[in-house]
Short mmCIF file of C-alpha atoms in Angstrom, two decimals:
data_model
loop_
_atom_site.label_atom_id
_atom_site.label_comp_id
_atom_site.label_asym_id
_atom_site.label_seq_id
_atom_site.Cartn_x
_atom_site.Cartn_y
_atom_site.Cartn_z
CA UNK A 573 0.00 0.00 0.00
CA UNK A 574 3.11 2.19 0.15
CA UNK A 575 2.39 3.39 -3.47
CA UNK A 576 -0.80 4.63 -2.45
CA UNK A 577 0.35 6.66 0.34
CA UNK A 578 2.48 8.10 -2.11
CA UNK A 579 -0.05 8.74 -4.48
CA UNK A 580 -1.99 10.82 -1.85
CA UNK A 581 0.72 12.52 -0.47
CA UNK A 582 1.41 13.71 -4.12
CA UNK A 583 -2.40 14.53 -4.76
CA UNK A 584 -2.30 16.67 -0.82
CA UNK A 585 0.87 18.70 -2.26
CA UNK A 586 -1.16 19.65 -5.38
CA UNK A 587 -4.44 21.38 -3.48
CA UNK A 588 -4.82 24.31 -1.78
CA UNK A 589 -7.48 25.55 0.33
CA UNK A 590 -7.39 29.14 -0.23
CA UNK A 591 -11.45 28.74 -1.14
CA UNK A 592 -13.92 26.07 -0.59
CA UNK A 593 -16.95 24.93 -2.73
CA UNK A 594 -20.55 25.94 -1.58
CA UNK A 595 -21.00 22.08 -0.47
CA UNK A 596 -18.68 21.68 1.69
CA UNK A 597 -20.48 23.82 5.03
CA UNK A 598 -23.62 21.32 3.93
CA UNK A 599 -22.15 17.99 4.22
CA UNK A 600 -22.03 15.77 7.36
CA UNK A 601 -18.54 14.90 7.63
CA UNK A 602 -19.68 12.55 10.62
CA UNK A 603 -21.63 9.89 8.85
CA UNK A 604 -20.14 6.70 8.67
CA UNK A 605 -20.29 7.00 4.88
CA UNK A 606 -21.30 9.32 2.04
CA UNK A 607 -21.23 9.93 -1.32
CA UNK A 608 -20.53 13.06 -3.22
CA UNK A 609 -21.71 13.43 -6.89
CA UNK A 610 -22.01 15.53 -9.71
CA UNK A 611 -21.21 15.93 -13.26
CA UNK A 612 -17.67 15.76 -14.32
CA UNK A 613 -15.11 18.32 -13.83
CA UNK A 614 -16.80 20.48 -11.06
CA UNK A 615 -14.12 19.78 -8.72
CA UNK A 616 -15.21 17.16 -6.35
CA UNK A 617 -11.98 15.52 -6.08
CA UNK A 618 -10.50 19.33 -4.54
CA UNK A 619 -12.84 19.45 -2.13
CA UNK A 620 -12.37 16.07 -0.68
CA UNK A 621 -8.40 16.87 -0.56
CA UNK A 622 -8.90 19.80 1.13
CA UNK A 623 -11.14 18.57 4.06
CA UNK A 624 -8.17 15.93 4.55
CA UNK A 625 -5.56 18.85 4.51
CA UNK A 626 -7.77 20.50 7.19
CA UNK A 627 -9.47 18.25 9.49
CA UNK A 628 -7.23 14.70 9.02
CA UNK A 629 -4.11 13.09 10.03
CA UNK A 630 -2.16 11.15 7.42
CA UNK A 631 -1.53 8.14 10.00
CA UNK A 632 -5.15 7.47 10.40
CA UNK A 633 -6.45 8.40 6.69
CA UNK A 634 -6.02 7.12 2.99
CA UNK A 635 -7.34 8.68 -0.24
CA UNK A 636 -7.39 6.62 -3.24
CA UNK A 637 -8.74 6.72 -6.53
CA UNK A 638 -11.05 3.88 -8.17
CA UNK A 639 -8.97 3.43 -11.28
CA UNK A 640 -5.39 3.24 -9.59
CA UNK A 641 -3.28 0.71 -11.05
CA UNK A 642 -3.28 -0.97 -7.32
CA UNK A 643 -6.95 -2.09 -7.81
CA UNK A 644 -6.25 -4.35 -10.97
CA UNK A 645 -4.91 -6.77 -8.75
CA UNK A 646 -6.63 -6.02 -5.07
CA UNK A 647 -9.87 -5.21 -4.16
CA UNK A 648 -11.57 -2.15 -2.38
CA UNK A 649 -12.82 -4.01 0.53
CA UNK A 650 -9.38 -5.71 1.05
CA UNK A 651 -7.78 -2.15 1.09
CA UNK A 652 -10.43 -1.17 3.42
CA UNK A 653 -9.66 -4.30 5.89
CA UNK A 654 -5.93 -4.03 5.56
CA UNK A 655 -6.26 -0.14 6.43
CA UNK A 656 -8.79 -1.03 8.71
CA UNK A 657 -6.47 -3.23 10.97
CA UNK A 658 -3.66 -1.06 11.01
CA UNK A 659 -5.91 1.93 12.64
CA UNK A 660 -6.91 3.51 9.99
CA UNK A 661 -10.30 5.81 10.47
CA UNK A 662 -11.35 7.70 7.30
CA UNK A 663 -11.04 5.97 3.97
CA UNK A 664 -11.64 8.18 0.87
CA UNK A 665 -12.81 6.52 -2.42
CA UNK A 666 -11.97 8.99 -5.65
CA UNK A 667 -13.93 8.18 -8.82
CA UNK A 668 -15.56 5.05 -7.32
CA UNK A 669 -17.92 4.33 -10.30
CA UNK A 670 -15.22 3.05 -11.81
CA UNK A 671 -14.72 0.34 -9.99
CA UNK A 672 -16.93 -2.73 -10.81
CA UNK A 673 -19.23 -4.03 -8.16
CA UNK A 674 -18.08 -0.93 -6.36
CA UNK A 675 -21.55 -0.14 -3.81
CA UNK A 676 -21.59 -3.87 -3.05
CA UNK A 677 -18.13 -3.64 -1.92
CA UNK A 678 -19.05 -0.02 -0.36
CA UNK A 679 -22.47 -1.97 1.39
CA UNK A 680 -19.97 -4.28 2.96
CA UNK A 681 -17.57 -2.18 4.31
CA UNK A 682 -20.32 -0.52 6.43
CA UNK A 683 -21.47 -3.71 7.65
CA UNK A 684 -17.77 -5.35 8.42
CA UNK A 685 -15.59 -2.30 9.89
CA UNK A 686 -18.38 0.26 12.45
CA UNK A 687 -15.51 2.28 12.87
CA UNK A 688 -14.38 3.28 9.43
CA UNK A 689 -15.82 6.32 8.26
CA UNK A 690 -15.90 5.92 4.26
CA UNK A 691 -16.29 8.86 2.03
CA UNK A 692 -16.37 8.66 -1.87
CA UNK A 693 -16.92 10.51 -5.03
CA UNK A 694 -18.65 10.45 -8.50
CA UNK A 695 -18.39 11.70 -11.43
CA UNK A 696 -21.23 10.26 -13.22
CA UNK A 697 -24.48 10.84 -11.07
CA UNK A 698 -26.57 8.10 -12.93
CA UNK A 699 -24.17 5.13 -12.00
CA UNK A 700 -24.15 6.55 -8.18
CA UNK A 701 -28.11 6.28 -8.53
CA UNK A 702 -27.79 2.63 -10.49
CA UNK A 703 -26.13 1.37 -7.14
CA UNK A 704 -28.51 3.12 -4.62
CA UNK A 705 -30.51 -0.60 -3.99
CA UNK A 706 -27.50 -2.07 -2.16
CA UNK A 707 -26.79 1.70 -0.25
CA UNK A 708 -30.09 2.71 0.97
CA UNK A 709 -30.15 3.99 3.96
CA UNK A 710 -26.11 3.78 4.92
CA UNK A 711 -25.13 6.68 2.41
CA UNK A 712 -26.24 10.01 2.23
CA UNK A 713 -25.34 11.68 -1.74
CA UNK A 714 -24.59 15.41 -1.56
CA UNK A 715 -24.86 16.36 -5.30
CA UNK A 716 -22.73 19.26 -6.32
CA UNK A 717 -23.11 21.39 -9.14
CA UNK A 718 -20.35 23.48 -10.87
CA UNK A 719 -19.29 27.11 -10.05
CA UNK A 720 -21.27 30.22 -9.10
CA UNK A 721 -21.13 33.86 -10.56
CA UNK A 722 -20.07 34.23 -6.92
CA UNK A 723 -17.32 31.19 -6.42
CA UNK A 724 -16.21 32.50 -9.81
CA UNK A 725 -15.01 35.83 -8.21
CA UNK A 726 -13.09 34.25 -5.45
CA UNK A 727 -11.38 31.79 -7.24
CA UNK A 728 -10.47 33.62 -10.26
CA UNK A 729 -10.03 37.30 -9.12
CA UNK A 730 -9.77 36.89 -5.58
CA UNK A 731 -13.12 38.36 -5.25
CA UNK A 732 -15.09 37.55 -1.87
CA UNK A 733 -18.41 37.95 -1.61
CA UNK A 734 -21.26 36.89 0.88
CA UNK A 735 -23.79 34.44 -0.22
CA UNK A 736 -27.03 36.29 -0.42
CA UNK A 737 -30.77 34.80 -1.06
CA UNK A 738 -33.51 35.07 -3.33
CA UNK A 739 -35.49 37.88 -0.82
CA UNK A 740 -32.23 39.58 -0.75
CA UNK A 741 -31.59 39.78 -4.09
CA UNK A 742 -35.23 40.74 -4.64
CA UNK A 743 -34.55 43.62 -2.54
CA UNK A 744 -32.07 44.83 -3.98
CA UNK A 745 -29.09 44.18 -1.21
CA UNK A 746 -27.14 41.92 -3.69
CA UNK A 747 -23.62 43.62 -3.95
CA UNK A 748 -19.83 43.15 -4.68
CA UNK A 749 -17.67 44.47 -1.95
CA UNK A 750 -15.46 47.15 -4.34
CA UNK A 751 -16.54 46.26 -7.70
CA UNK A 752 -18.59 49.10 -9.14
CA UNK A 753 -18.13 47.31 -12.31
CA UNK A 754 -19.67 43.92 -12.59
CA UNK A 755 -20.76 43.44 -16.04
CA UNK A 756 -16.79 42.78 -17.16
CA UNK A 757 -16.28 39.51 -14.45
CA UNK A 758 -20.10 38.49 -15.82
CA UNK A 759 -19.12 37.85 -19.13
CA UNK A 760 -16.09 36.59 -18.57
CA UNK A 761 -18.26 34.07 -16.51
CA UNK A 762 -20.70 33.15 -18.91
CA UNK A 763 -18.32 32.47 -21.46
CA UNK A 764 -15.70 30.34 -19.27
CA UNK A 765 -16.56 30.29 -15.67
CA UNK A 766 -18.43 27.57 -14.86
CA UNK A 767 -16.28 25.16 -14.24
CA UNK A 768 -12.94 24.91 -11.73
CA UNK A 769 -10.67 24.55 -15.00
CA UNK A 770 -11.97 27.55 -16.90
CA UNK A 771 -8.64 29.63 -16.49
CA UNK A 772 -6.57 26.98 -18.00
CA UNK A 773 -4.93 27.55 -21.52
CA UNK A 774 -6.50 24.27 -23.05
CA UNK A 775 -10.00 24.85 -21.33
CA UNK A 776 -11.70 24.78 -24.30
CA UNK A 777 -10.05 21.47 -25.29
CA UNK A 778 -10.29 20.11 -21.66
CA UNK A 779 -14.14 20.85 -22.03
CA UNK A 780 -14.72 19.33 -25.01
CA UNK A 781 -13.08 15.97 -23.41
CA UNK A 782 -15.66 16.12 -20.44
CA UNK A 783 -17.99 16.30 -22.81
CA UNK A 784 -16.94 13.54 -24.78
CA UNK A 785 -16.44 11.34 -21.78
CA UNK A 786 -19.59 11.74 -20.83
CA UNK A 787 -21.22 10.86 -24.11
CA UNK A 788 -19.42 7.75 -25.15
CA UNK A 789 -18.24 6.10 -21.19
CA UNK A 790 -20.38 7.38 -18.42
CA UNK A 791 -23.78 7.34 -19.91
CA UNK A 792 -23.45 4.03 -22.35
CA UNK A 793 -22.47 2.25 -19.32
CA UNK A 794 -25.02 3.15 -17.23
CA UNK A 795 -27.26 2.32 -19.78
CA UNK A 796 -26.21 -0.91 -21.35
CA UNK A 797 -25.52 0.95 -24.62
CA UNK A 798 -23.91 -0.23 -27.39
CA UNK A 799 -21.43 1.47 -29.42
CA UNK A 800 -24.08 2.35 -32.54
CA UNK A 801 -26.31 3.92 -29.99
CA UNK A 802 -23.86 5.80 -28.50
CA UNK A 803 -23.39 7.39 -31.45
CA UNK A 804 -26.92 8.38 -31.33
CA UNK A 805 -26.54 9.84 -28.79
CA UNK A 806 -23.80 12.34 -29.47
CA UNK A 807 -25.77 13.50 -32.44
CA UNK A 808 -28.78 13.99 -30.33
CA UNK A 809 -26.12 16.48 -28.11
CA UNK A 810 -25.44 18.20 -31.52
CA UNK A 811 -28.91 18.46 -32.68
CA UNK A 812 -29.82 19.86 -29.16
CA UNK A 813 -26.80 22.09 -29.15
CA UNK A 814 -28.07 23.98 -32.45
CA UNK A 815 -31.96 24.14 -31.09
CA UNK A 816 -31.97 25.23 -27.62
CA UNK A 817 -33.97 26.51 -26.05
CA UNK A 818 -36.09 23.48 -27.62
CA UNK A 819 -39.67 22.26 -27.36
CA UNK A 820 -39.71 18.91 -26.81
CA UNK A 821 -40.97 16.82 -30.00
CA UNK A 822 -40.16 13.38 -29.03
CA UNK A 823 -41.10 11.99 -33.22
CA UNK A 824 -38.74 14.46 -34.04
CA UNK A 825 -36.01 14.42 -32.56
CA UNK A 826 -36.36 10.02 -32.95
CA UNK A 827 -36.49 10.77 -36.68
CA UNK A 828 -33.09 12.77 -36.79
CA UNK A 829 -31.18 10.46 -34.77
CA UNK A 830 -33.04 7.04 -36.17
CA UNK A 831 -33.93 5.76 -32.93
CA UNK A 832 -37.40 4.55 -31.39
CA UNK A 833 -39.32 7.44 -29.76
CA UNK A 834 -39.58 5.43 -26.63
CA UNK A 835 -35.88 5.55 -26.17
CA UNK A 836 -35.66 9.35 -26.52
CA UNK A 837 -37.28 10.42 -23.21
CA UNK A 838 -34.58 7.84 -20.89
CA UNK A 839 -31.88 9.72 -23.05
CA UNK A 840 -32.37 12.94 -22.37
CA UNK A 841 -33.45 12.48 -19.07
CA UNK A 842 -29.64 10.45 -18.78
CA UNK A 843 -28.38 13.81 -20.46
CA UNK A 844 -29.87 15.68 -17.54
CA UNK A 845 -28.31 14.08 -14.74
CA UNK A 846 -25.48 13.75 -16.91
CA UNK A 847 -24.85 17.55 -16.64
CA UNK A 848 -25.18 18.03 -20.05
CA UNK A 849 -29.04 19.45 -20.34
CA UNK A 850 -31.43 21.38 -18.63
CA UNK A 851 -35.15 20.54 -18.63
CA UNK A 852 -37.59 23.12 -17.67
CA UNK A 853 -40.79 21.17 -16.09
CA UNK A 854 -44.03 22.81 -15.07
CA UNK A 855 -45.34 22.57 -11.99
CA UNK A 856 -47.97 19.83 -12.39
CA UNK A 857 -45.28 17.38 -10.81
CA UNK A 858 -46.29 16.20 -7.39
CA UNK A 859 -44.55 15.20 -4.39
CA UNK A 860 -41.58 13.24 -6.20
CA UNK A 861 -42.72 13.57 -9.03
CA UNK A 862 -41.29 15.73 -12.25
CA UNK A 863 -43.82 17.68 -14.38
CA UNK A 864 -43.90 17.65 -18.24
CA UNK A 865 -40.88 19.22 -19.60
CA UNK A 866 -41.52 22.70 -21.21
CA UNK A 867 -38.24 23.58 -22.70
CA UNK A 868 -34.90 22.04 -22.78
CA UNK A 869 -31.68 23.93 -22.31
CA UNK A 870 -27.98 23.35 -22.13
CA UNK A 871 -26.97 22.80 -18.72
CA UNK A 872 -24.32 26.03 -18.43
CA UNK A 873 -23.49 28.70 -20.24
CA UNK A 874 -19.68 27.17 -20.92
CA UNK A 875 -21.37 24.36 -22.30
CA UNK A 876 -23.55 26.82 -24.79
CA UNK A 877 -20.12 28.82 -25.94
CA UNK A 878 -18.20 25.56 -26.40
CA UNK A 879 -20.66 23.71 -28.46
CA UNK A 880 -21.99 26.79 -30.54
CA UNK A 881 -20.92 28.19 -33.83
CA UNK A 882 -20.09 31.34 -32.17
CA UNK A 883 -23.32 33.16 -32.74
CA UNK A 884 -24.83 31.84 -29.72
CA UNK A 885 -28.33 33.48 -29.15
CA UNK A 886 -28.18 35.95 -25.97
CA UNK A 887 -31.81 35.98 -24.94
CA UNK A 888 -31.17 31.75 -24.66
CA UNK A 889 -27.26 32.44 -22.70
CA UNK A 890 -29.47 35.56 -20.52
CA UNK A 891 -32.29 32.09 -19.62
CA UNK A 892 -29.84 29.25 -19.31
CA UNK A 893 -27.71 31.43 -16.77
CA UNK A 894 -30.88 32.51 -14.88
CA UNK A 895 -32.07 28.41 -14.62
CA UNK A 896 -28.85 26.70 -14.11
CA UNK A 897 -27.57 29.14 -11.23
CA UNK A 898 -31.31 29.19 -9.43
CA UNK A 899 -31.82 25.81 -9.20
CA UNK A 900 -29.45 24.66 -6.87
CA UNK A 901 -31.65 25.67 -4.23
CA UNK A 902 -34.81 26.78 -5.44
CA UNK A 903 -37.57 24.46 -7.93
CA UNK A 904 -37.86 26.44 -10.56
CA UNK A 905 -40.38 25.94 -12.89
CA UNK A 906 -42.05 27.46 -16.23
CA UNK A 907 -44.22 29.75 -16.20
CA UNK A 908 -47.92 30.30 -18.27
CA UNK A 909 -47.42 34.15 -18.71
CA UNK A 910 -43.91 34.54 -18.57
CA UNK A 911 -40.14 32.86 -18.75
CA UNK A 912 -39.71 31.08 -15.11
CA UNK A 913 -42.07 30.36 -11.89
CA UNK A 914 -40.31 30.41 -8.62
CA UNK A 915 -42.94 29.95 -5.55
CA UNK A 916 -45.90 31.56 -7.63
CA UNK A 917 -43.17 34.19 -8.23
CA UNK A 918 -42.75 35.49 -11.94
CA UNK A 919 -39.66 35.91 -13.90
CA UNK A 920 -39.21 37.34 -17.41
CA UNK A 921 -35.37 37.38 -18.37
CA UNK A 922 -34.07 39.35 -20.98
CA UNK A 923 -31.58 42.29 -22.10
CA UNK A 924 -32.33 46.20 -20.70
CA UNK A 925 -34.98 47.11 -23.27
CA UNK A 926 -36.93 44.29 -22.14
CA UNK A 927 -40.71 45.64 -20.96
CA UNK A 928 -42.95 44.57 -18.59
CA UNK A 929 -45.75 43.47 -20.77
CA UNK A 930 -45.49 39.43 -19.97
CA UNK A 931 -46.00 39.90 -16.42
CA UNK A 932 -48.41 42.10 -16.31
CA UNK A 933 -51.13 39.69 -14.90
CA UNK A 934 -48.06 38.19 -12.78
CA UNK A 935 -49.54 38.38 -9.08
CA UNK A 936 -45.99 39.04 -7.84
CA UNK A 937 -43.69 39.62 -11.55
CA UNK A 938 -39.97 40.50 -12.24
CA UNK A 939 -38.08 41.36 -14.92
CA UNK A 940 -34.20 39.96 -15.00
CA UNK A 941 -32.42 42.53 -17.07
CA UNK A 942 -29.28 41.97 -18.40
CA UNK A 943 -26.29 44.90 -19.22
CA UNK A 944 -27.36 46.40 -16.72
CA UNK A 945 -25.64 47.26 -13.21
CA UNK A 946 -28.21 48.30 -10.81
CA UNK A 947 -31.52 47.18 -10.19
CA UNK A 948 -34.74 49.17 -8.93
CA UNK A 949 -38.38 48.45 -8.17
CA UNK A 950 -39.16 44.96 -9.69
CA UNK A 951 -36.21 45.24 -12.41
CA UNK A 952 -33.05 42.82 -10.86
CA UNK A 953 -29.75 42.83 -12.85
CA UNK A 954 -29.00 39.13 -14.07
CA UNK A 955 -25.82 39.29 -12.81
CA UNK A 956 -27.13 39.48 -9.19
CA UNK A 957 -28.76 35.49 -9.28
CA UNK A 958 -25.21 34.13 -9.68
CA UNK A 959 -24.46 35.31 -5.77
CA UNK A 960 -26.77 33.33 -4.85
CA UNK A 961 -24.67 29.97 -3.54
#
């Protein structure tokens, strides 16, 4: 096991903890186990190196990650024991979907060692949810999405600014301690800023390879695909890519990629969880249950700029920012008179000209207005939902 001490000491060097992702204050370190999800490249790994750096001593604590070369000839449960044994406390599991038989493994080292604490990543979502069955119960999944307008500033421009909510933004108090400017960090963030990686000189390159990744490995093995239908699938990404924001038409969208219509609902809804779409539901959905999907967006903004032809429509960038940054901890919806529903709350998005017309009949209406600074009355600034978490 000396080589994977060495691998973690390596990974510990590499991290720094000069900021923290929005999940980290909401996970319960003290469980026995837990997983933490999300689509690729949103830095889940970082923030499970950092909480060792902080709170964790290296004699009784090992990181590892799934697909180490050490796991093609021993197993995660017989790491787990030997570490176990030898006092070890708080085992951390990087990448653990790809591992086979990994949450049967995971379900018996919560039954075999009480006092191991066992912590583990993943970056496909849909394969943590395929395993659930043998977890239930033993393994709360904290599912993280990628960066905020507001993590953004920190992390890129050394930028700190208080998380504020919805009422507060409503009212106006949103602000960024001494930037009287903030339209120049918002585009750079819509364009780039999603994701932990964005400063990096290949980030277009590196983005394209999540992308990828997730089209032809994590969702085809989830699903049992083969390689033709995998192919499918990346053209449905592509015929997405050049419709959004998109109307669902189930016939048609089965015509373009020559697949059955029954199929296409499971793929996008694997797309979703994926982190590659957005759907936009209505709010006819009851108590676990999802309403009829209204529209269907790209997940990000990054993902819009990477994919596009470089004449990306703003009014759709101006809606997908507005849905992917508000949803992390509100249910938004669509809305009958106007763009987005959030708790019988109205919310028409678009650039400074836009007019009040669409929620007129709105019993409580806004309008998000981007290019501009300042907000007043019922007009917010776009910019101001991305301080949000």
């Amino acid at each position: 096991m000396e080589k994977l001490y060495e691998f973690m000491e390596n990974q510990l060097d590499l991290t720094t903890s000069q900021f923290v992702r929005y999940k980290y204050e909401a996970i319960h370190w003290d469980n026995r186990m837990l997983g933490l999800v999300g689509p690729r490249g949103v830095g889940k790994t970082t923030l499970f190196l950092q909480h060792i750096k902080q709170h964790h001593s290296l004699r009784d604590t090992l990181y590892v990650t799934a697909d180490h070369l050490y796991f093609s000839s021993h197993s995660l449960f017989e790491t787990a024991e030997t570490f176990n044994k030898n006092g070890g406390k708080f085992f951390f599991i990087d990448e653990v979907h790809k591992y086979d038989n990994w949450s049967q493994e995971l379900k018996l080292m919560y039954d075999a060692f009480p006092d191991l604490h066992v912590y583990f990543t993943g970056s496909s979502i849909l394969d943590i949810e395929k395993g659930e069955a043998d977890l239930s119960r033993r393994a709360p999944k904290y599912l993280m999405q990628g960066l905020s307008f507001r993590e953004f500033l920190a992390i890129r421009h050394q930028i700190k600014c208080p998380v504020f909510s919805l009422e507060q933004i409503l009212n106006h108090e949103a602000r960024i301690p001494n930037v009287k400017h903030p339209l120049v960090y918002f585009k750079e963030y819509l364009k780039e800023g999603y994701y932990p990686f964005g400063q990096d000189l290949d980030f277009e390159t590196e983005l394209n390879q999540v992308i990828t990744r997730t089209i032809e490995v994590d969702i085809p093995q989830f699903a049992n695909m083969n390689i033709g239908t995998a192919k499918k699938l990346k053209k449905l990404m592509v015929i997405l890519a050049a419709l959004v924001p998109y109307k669902p038409n189930m016939a048609s969208l089965a015509g373009q990629i020559q697949a059955s219509r029954n199929n296409i609902e499971d793929y996008l809804v694997y797309m979703e969880k994926a982190g590659l779409i957005a759907q936009l539901r209505d709010g006819t959905g009851g108590l676990g249950e999802l309403g009829k999907v209204e529209k269907i967006y790209l997940d990000n903004t990054n993902l819009m700029n990477s994919l596009g032809d470089g004449e990306e429509d703003t009014g759709t960038i101006r809606e997908t920012f507005f849905y992917n940054q508000m949803r992390v901890n509100q249910k938004v919806t669509s809305s009958s008179l106007s763009d987005f529903d959030i708790k019988g709350m109205t919310f028409e998005v678009g650039g400074k000209s836009k007019g009040k017309r669409q929620i007129a009949d709105a019993k409580e209406g806004y309008v998000v207005k981007d290019d501009i600074e300042y907000g007043y009355g019922n007009v917010v600034p776009l910019w101001a939902f991305g301080l949000n978490y």
